[in-house]
Short mmCIF file of N, CA and C in Angstrom, two decimals:
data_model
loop_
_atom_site.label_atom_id
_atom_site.label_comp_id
_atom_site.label_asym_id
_atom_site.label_seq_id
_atom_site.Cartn_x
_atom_site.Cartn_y
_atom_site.Cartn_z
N UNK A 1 3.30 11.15 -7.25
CA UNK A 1 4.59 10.72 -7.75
C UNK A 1 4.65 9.21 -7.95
N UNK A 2 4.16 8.49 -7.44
CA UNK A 2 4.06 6.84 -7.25
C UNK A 2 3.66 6.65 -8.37
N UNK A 3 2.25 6.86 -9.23
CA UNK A 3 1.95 6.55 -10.05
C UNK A 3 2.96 6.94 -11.73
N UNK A 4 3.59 7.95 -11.18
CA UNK A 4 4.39 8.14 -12.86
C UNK A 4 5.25 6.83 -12.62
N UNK A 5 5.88 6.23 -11.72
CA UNK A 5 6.65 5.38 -11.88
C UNK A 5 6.40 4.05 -12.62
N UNK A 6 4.89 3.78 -12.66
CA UNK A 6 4.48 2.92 -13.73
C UNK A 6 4.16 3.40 -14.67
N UNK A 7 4.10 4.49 -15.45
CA UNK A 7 3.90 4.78 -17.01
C UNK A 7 4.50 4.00 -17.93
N UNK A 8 4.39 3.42 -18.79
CA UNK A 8 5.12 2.96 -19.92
C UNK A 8 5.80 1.20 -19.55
N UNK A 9 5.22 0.54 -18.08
CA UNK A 9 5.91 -0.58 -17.96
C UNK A 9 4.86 -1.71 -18.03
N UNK A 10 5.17 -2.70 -18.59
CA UNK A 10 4.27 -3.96 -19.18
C UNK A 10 4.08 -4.81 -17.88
N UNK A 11 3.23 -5.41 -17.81
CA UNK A 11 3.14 -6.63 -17.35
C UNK A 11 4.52 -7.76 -16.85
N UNK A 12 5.07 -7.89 -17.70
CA UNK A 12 6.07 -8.61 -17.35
C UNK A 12 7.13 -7.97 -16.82
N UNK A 13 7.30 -6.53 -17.21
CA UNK A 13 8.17 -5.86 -16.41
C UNK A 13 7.82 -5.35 -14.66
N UNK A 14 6.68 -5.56 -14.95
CA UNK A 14 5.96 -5.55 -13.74
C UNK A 14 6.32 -6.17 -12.66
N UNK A 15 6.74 -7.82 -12.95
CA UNK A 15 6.78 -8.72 -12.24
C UNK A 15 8.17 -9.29 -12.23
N UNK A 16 8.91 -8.08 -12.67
CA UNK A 16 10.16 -8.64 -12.75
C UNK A 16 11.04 -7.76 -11.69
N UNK A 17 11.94 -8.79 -10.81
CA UNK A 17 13.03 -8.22 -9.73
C UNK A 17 14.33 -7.21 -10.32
N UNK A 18 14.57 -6.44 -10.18
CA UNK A 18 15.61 -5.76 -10.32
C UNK A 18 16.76 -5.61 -9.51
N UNK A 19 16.49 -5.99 -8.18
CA UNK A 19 17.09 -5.89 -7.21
C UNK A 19 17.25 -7.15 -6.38
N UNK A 20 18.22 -7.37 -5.51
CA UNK A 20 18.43 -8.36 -4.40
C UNK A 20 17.08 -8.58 -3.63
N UNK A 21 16.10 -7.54 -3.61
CA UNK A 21 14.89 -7.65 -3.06
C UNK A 21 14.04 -8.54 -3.53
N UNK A 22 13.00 -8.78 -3.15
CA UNK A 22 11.67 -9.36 -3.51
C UNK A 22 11.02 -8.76 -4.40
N UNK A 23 10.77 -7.34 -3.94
CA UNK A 23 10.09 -6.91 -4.17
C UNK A 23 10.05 -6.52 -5.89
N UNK A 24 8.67 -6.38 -6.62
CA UNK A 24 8.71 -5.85 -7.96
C UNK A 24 7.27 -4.84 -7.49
N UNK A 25 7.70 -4.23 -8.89
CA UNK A 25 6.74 -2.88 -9.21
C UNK A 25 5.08 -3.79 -8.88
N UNK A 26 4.88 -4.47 -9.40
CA UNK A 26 3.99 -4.97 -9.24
C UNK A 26 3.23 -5.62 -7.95
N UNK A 27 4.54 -5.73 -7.11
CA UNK A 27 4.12 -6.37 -5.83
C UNK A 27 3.90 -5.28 -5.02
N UNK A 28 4.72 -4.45 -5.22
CA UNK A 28 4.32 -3.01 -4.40
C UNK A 28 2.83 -2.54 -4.66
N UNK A 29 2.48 -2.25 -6.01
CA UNK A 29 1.22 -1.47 -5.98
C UNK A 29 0.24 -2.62 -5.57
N UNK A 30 0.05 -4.17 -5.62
CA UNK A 30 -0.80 -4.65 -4.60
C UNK A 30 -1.05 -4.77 -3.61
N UNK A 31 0.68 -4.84 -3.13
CA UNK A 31 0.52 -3.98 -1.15
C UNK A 31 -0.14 -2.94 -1.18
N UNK A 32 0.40 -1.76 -1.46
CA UNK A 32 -0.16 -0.63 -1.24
C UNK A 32 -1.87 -0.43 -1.04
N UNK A 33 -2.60 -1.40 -2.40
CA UNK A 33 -3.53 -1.52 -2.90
C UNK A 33 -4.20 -2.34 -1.09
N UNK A 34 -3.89 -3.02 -1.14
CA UNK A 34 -4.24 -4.13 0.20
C UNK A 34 -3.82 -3.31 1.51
N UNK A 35 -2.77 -2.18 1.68
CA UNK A 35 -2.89 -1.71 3.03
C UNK A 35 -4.21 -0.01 2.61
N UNK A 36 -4.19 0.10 2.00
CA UNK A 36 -5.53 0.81 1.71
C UNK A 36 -6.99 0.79 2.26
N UNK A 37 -7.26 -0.49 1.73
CA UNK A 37 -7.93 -1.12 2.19
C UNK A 37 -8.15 -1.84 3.60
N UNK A 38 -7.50 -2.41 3.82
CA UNK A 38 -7.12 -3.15 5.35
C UNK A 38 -7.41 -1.87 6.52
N UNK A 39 -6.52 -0.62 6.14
CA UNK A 39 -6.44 0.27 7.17
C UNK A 39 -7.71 1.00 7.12
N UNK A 40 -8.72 1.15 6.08
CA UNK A 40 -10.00 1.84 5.74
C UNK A 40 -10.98 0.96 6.60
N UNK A 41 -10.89 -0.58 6.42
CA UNK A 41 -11.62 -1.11 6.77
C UNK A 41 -11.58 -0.83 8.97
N UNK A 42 -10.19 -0.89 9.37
CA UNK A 42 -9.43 -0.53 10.74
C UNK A 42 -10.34 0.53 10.72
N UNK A 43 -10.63 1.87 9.98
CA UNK A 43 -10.69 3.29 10.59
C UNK A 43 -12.25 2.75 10.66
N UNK A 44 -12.78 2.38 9.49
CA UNK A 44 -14.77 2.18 9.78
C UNK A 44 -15.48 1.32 10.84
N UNK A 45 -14.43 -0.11 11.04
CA UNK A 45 -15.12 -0.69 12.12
C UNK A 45 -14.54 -0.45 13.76
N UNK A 46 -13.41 -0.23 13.67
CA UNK A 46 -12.71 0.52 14.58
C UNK A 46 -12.95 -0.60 16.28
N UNK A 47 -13.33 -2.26 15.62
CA UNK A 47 -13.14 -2.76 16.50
C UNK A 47 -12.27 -3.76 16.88
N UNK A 48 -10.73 -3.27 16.45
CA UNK A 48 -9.72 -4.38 16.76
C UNK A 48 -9.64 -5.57 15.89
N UNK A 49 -10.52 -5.88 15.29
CA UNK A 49 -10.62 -7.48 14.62
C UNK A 49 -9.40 -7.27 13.53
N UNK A 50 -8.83 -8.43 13.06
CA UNK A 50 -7.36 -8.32 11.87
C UNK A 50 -8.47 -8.59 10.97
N UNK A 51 -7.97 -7.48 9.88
CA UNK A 51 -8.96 -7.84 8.53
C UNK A 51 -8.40 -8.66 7.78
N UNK A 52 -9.21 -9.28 7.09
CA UNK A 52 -8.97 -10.25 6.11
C UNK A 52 -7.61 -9.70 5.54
N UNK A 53 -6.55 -10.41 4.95
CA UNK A 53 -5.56 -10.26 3.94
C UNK A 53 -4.84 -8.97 4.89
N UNK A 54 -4.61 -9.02 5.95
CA UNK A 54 -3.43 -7.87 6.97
C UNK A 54 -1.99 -8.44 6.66
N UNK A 55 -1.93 -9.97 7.02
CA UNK A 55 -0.74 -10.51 7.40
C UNK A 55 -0.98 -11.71 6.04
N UNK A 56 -1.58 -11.33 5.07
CA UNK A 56 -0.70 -12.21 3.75
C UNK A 56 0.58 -11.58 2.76
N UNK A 57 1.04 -12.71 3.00
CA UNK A 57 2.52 -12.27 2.18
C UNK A 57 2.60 -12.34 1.14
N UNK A 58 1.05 -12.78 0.32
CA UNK A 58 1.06 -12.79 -1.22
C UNK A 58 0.51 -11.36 -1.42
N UNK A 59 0.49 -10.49 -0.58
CA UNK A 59 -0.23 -9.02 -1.28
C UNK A 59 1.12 -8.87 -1.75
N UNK A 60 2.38 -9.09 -1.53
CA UNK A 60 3.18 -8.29 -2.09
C UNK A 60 3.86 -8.58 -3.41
N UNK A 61 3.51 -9.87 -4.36
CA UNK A 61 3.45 -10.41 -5.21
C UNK A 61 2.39 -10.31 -6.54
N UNK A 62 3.23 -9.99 -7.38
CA UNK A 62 2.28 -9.80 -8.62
C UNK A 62 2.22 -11.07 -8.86
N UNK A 63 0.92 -11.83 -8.90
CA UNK A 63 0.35 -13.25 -9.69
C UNK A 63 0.63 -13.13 -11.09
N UNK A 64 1.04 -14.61 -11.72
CA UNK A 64 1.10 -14.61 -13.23
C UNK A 64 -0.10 -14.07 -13.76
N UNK A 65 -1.80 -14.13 -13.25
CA UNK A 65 -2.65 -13.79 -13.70
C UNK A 65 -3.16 -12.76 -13.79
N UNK A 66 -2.13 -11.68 -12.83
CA UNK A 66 -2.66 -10.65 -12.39
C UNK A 66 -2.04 -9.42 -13.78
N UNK A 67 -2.90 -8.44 -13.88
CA UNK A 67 -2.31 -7.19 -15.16
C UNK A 67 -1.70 -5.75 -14.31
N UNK A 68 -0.95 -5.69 -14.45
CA UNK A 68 -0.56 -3.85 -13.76
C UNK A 68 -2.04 -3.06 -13.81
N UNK A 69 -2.66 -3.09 -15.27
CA UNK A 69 -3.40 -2.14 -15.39
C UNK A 69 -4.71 -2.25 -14.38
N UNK A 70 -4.97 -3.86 -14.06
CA UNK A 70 -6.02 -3.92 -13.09
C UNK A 70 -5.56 -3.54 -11.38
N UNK A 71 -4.42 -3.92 -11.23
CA UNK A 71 -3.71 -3.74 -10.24
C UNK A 71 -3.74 -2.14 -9.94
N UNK A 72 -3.34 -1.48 -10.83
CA UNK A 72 -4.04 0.27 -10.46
C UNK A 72 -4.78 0.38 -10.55
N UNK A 73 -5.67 -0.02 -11.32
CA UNK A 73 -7.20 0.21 -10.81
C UNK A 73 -7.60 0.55 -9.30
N UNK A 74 -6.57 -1.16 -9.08
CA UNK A 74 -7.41 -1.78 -7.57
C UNK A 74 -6.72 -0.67 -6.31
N UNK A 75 -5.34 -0.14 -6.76
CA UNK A 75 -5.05 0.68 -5.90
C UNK A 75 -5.94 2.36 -5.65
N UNK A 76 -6.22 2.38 -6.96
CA UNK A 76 -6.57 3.53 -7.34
C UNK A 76 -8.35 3.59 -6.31
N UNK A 77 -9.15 2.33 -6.70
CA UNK A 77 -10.27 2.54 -5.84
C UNK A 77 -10.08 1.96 -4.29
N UNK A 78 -9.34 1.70 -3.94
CA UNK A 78 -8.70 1.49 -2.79
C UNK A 78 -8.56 3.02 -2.10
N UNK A 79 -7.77 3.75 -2.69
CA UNK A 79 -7.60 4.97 -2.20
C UNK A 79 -8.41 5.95 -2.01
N UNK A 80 -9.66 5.99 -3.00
CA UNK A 80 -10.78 7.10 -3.20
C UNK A 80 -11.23 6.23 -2.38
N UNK A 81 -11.78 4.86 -2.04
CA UNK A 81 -12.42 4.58 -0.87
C UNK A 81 -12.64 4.95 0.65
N UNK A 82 -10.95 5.16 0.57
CA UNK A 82 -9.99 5.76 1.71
C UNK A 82 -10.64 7.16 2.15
N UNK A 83 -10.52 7.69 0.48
CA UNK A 83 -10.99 9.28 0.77
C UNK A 83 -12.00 9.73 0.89
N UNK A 84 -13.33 8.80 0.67
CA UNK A 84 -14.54 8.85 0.72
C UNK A 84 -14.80 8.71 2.21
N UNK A 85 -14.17 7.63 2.72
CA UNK A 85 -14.14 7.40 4.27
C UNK A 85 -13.94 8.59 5.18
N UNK A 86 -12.71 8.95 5.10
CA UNK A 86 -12.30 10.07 6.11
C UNK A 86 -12.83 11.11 5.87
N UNK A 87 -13.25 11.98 4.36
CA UNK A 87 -14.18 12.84 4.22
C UNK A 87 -15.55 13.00 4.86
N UNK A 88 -16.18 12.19 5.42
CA UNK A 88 -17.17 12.32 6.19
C UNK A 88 -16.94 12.26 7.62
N UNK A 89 -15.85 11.72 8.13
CA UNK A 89 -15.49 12.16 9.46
C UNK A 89 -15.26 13.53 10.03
N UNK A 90 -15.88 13.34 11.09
CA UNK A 90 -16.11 14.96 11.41
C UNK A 90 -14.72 15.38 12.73
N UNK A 91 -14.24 13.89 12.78
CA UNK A 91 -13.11 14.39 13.58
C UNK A 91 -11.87 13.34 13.69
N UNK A 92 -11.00 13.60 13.26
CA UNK A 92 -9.38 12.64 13.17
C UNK A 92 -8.80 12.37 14.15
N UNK A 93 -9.34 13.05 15.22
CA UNK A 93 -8.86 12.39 16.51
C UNK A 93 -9.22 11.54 16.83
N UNK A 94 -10.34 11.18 16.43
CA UNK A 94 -11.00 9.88 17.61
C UNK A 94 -10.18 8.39 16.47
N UNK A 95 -10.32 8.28 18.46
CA UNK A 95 -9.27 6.98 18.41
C UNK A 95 -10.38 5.54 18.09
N UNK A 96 -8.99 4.60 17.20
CA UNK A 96 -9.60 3.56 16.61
C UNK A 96 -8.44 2.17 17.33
N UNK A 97 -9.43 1.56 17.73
CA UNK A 97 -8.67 0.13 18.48
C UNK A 97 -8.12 -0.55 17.22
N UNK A 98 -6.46 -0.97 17.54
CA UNK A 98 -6.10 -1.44 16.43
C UNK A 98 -6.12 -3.14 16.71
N UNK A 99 -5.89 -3.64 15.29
CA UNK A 99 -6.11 -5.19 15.43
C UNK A 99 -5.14 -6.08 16.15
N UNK A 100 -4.60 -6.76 16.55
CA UNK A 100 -3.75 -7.44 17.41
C UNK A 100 -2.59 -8.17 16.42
N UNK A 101 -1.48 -7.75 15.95
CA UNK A 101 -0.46 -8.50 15.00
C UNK A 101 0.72 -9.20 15.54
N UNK A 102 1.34 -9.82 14.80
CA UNK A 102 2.24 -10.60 16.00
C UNK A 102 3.27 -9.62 16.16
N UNK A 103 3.51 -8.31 15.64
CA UNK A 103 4.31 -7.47 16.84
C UNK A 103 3.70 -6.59 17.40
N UNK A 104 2.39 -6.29 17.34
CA UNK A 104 1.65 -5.80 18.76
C UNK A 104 2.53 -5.67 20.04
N UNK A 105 2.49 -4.57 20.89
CA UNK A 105 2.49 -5.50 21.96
C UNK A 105 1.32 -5.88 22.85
N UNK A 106 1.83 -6.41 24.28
CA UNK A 106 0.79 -7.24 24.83
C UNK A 106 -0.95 -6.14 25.05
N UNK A 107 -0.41 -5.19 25.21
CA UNK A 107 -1.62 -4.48 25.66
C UNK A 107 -2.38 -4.20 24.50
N UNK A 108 -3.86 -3.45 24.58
CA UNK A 108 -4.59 -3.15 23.19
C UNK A 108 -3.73 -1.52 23.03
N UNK A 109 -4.27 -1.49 20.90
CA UNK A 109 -3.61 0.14 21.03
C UNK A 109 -4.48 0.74 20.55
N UNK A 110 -4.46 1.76 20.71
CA UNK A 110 -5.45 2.54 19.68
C UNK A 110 -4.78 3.67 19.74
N UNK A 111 -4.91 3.92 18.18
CA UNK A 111 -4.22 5.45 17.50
C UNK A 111 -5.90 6.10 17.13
N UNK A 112 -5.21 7.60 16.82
CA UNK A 112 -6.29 8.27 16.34
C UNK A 112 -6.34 7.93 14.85
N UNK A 113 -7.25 8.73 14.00
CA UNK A 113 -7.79 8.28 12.54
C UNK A 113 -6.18 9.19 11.83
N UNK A 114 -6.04 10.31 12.46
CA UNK A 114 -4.46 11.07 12.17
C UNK A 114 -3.28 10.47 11.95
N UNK A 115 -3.80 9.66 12.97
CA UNK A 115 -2.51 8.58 12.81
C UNK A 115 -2.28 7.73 12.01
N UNK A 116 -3.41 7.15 11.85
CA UNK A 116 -3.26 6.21 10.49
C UNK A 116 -3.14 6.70 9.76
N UNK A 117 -3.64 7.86 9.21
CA UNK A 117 -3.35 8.66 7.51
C UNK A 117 -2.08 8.54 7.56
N UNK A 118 -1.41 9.31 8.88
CA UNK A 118 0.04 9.41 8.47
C UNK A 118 1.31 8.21 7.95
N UNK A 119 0.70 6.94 8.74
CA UNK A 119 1.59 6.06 8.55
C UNK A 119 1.09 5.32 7.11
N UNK A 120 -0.29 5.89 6.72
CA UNK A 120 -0.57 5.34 5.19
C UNK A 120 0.56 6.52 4.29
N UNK A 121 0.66 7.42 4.61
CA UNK A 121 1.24 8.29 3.73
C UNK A 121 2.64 8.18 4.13
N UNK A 122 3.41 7.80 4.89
CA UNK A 122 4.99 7.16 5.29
C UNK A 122 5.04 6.05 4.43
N UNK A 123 4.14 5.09 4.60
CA UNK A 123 3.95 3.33 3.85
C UNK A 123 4.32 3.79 2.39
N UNK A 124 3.25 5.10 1.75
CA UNK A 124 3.66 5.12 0.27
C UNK A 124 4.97 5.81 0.45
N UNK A 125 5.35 6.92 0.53
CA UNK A 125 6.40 7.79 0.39
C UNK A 125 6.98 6.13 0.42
N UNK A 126 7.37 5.42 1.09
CA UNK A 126 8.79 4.64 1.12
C UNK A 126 8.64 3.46 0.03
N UNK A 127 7.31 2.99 -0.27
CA UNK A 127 7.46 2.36 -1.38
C UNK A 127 7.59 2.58 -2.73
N UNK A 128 7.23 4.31 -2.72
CA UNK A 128 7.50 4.79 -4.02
C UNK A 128 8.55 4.78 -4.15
N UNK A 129 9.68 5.40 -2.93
CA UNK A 129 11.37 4.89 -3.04
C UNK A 129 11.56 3.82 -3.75
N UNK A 130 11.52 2.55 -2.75
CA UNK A 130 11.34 1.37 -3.55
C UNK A 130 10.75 1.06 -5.00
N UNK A 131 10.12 1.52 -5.49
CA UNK A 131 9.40 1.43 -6.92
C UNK A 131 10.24 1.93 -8.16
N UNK A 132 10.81 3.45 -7.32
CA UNK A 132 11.85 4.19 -8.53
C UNK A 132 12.81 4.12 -8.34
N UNK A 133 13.59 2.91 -7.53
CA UNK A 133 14.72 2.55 -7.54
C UNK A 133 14.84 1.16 -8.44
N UNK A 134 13.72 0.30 -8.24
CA UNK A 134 13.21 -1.00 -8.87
C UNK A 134 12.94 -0.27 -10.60
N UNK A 135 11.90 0.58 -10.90
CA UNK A 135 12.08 1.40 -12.48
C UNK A 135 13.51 1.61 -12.78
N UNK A 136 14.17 2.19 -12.28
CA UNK A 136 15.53 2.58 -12.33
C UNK A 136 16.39 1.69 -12.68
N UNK A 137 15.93 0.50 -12.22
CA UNK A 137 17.12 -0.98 -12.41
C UNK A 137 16.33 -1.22 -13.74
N UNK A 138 15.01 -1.19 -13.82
CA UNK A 138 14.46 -1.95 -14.75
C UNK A 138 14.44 -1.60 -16.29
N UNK A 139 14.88 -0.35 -16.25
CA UNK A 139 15.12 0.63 -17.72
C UNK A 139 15.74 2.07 -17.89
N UNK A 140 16.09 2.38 -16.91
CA UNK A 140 16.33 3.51 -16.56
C UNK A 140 15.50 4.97 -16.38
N UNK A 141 14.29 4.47 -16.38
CA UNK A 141 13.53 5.95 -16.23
C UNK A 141 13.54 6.10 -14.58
N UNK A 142 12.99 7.46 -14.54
CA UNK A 142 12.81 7.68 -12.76
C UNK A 142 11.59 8.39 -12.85
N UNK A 143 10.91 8.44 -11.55
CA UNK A 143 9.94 9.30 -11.73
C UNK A 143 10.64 10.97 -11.93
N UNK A 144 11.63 11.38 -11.61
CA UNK A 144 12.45 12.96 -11.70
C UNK A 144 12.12 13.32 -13.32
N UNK A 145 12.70 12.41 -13.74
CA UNK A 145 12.50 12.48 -15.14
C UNK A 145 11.30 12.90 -16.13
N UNK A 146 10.59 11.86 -15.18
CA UNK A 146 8.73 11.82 -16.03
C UNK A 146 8.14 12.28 -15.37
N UNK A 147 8.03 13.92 -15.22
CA UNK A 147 7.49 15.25 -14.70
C UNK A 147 6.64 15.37 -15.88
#
């Protein structure tokens, strides 16, 4: 469903606010694109370290230089990466030490590999909200629509 919500929108609509938020279509699918990744990299090395680009606040910003169309790309192999990963795991339970963020708390955590899928798949469900409410301001399509 996430992805119909960009059909038919340019570059500049990309990067354009619709809302009191920050957020644009464009800044979303590079988060998304960047917690993909980040959390793939969490499930393979599974030793606590913060990966590169966890806590930058420019993932959520479309760059003037940046194109939608590369930007799905990047989400798009972000995700089969994802799925290439966990497909060879032979078990979702085993637990992965997570990295230390400034709302951590004090102790170490570790979730299972289950766990992370799930909160990757909560992360999208709610930004696709965000996305087809942001489409919605931005021209009126929805993803309901573009079935």
């Amino acid at each position: 469903m996430l992805l119909l919500t960009f059909r038919g929108v340019t570059d500049e609509q990309a990067r354009r606010r619709t809302t009191v938020s920050e957020l644009t279509l464009g800044g979303i699918v590079r988060h998304l694109a960047t917690g993909e990744r980040v959390w793939t990299r969490i499930i393979v090395t599974g030793d606590g370290e913060l990966p590169d680009g966890m806590l930058d606040i420019g993932q959520y910003r479309m760059a003037e230089h940046d194109s939608l169309r590369v930007l799905l790309e990047s989400y798009e192999a972000a995700a089969k990466g994802l799925e290439d990963v966990v497909g060879t795991m032979p078990d979702l339970g085993r637990s992965v030490l997570l990295p230390v963020t400034p709302w951590s708390p004090p102790e170490p955590v570790h979730w299972p590999v289950r766990r992370i899928l799930l909160h990757l798949i909560r992360e999208t469900a709610q930004h696709a909200g965000h996305a087809d409410i942001i489409r919605e301001a931005l021209d009126g399509a929805n993803t309901t629509a573009r079935r």
